[in-house]
Coordinates of C-alpha atoms in Angstrom, one line a residue:
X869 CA -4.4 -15.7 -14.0
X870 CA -5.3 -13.4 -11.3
X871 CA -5.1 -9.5 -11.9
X872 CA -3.5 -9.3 -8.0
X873 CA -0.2 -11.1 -7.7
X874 CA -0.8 -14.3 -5.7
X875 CA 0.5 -15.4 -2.6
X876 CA 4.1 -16.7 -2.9
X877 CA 4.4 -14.6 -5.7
X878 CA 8.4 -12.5 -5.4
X879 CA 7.8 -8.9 -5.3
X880 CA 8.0 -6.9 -8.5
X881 CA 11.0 -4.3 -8.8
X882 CA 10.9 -1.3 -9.1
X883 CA 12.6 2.1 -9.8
X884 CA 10.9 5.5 -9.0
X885 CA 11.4 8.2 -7.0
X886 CA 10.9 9.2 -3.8
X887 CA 9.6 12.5 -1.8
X888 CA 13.3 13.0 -1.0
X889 CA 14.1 13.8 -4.8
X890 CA 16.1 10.0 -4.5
X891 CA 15.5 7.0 -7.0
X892 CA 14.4 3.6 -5.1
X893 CA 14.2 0.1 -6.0
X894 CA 13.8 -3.4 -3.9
X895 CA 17.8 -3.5 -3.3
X896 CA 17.5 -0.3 -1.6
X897 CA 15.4 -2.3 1.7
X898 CA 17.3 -5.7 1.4
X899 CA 18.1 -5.2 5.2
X900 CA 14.4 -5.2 6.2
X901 CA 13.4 -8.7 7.0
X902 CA 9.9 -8.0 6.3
X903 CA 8.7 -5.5 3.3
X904 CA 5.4 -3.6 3.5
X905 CA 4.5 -2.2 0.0
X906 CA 1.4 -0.3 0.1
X907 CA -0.5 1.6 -2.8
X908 CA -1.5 4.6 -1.0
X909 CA -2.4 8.8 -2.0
X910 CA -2.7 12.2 -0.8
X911 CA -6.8 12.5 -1.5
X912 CA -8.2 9.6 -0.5
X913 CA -10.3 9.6 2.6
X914 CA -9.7 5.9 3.1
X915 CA -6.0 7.2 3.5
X916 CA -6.6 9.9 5.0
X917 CA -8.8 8.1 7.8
X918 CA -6.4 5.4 8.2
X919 CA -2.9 7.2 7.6
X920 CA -2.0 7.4 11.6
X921 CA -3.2 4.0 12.5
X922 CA -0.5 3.3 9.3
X923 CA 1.7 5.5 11.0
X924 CA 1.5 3.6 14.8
X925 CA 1.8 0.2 13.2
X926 CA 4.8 0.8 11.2
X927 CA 6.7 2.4 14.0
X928 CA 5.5 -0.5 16.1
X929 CA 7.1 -3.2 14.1
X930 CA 10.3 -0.7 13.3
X931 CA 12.5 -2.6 15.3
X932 CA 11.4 -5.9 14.1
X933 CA 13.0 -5.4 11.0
X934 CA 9.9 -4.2 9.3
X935 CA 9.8 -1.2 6.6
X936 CA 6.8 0.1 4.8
X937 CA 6.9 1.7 1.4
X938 CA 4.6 4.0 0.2
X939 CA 3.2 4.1 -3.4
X940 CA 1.0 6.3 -5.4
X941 CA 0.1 5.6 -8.6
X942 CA -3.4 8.0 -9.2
X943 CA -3.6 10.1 -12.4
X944 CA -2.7 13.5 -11.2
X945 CA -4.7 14.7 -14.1
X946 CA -7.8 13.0 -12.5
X947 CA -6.9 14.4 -8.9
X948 CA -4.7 17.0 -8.8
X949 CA -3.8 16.7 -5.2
X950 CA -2.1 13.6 -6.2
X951 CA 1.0 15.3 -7.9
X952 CA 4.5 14.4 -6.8
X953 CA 4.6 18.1 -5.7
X954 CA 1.7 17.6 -3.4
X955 CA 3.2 14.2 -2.3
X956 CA 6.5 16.2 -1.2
X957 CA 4.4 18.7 0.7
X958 CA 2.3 15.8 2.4
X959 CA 5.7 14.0 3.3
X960 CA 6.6 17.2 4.9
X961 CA 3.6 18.0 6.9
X962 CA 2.8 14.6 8.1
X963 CA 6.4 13.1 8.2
X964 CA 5.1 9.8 7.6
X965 CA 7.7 6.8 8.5
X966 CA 7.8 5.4 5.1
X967 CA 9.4 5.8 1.9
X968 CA 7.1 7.8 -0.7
X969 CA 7.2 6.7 -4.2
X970 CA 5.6 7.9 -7.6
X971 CA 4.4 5.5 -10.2
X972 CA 3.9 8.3 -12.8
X973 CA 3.0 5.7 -15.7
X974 CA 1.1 3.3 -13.0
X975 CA 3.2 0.5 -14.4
X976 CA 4.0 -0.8 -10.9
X977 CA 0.5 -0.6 -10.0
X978 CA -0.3 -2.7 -12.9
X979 CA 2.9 -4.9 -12.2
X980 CA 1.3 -5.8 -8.1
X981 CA -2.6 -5.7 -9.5
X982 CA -2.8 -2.6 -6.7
X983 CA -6.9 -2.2 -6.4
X984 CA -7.7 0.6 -4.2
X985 CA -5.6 3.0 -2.3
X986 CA -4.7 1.7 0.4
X987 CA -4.0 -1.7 -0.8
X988 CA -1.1 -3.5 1.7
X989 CA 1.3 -6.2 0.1
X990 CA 3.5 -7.5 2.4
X991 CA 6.7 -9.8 1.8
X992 CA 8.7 -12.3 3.7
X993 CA 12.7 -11.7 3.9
X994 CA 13.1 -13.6 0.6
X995 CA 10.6 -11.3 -0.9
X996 CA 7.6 -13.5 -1.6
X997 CA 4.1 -12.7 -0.8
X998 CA 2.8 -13.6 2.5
X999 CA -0.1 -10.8 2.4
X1000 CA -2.5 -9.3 0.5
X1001 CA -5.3 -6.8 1.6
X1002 CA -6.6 -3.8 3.7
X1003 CA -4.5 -2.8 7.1
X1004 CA -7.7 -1.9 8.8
X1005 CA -11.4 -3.0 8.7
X1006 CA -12.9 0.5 8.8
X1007 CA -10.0 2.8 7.0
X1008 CA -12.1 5.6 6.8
X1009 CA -13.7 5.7 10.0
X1010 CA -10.5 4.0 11.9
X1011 CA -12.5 4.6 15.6
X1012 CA -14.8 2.4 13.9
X1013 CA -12.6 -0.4 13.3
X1014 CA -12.4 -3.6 14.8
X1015 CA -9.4 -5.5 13.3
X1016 CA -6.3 -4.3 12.4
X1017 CA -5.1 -7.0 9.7
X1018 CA -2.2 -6.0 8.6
X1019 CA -1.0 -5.6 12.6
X1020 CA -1.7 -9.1 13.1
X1021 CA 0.1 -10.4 9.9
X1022 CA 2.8 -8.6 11.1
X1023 CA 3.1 -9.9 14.6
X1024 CA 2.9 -13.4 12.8
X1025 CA 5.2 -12.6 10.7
X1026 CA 7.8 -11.4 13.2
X1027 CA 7.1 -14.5 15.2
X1028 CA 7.8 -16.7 12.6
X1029 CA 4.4 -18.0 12.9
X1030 CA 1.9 -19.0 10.1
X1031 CA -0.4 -15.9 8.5
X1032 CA -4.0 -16.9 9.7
X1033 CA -5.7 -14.9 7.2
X1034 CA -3.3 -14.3 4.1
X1035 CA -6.0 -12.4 1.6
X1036 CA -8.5 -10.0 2.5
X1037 CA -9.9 -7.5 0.0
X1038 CA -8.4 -3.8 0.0
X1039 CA -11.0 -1.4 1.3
X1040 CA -10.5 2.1 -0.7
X1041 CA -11.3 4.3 -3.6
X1042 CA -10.0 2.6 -6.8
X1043 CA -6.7 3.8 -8.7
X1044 CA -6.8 6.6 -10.5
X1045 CA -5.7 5.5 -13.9
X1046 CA -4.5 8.1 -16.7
X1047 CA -7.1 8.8 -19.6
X1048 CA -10.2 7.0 -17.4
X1049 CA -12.8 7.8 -16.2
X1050 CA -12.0 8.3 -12.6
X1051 CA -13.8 5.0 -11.1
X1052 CA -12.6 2.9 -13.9
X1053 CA -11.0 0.1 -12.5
X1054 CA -9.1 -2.3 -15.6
X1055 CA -11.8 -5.3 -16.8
X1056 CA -9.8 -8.2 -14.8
X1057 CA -9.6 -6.4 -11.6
X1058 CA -11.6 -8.1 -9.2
X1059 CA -12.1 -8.6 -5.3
X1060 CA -9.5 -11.1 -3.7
X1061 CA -12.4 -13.2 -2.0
X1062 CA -15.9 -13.1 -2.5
X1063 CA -17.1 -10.1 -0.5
X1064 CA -19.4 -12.3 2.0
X1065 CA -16.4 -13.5 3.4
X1066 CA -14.3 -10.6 3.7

């Protein structure tokens, strides 16, 4: 059995709680036709580098039906900056167009097999898996990149068309998992597709 959810696979529920001081869970976006979940920080220069070209491709698919959700998992006692507290003050400063969650015991992390941050899942309007992977090819040099992934599973998507390429591996620093070392990564974890033909 594979540590990542597979594609097909029905999104795993969820309730935790948001930058806005509000509980959230998969009811809460039944309207959006498309659901992007995304394992994501406030540390991270893979984030950090990739955040805006995040930021563009969400609003760019907003009236599509398309809604992106925002999770962080990281052990705040490995990286501080990746407190809920921090995450409200990101949310304020950057006023991302997502919803920000906390996954304080990292059980949803476990529950999607989230690898790195950022690590995009994104689900059809019956909320199975049609994606798996990075959003970029560069995420922390994004004027670097040459393929936005997750923009082109997303214009499938909305198109009703098949997803060309359904897997890649997340490009990222790993989850920051409570009482680990900070690049311990659990045993089964493993890349999506074998790295010479990501």
């Amino acid at each position: 059995m594979s540590y990542t959810i597979e594609l097909g696979t029905q999104a795993p529920d969820f309730s935790l709680l948001a930058t806005d001081g509000k509980y959230y869970s998969l009811s809460d976006f039944e309207n959006a036709k498309i659901l992007v979940v995304f394992f994501t920080c406030n540390h991270c220069p893979y984030v950090i580098g990739s955040d805006e070209v995040t930021r563009e491709t969400a609003n760019n698919f907003k009236q599509n039906g398309v809604y992106f959700v925002g999770i962080n998992s990281n052990s705040e006692e490995t990286k501080a900056l990746d407190s809920y507290e921090h995450m409200i003050e990101r949310m304020k400063e950057k006023r991302f167009p997502w919803t920000y969650l906390k996954d304080g015991n990292q059980e949803i992390a476990k529950a999607y097999g989230a690898l790195k941050t950022p690590h995009f899942f994104v689900f059809n309007e019956k909320r199975e898996l049609i994606y798996t992977g990075r959003g970029i090819d560069n995420p922390k040099n994004p004027e670097e990149a040459l393929r936005n992934d997750l923009q082109i599973v997303l214009e499938e998507a909305v198109s009703g068309k098949e997803i060309t390429v359904p897997i890649t591996n997340p490009l990222g620093c790993n989850i920051k998992w409570n009482g680990k070392d900070k690049y311990w990564m659990p045993p089964e974890a493993c890349d999506l597709i074998p790295r010479n033909n990501a």
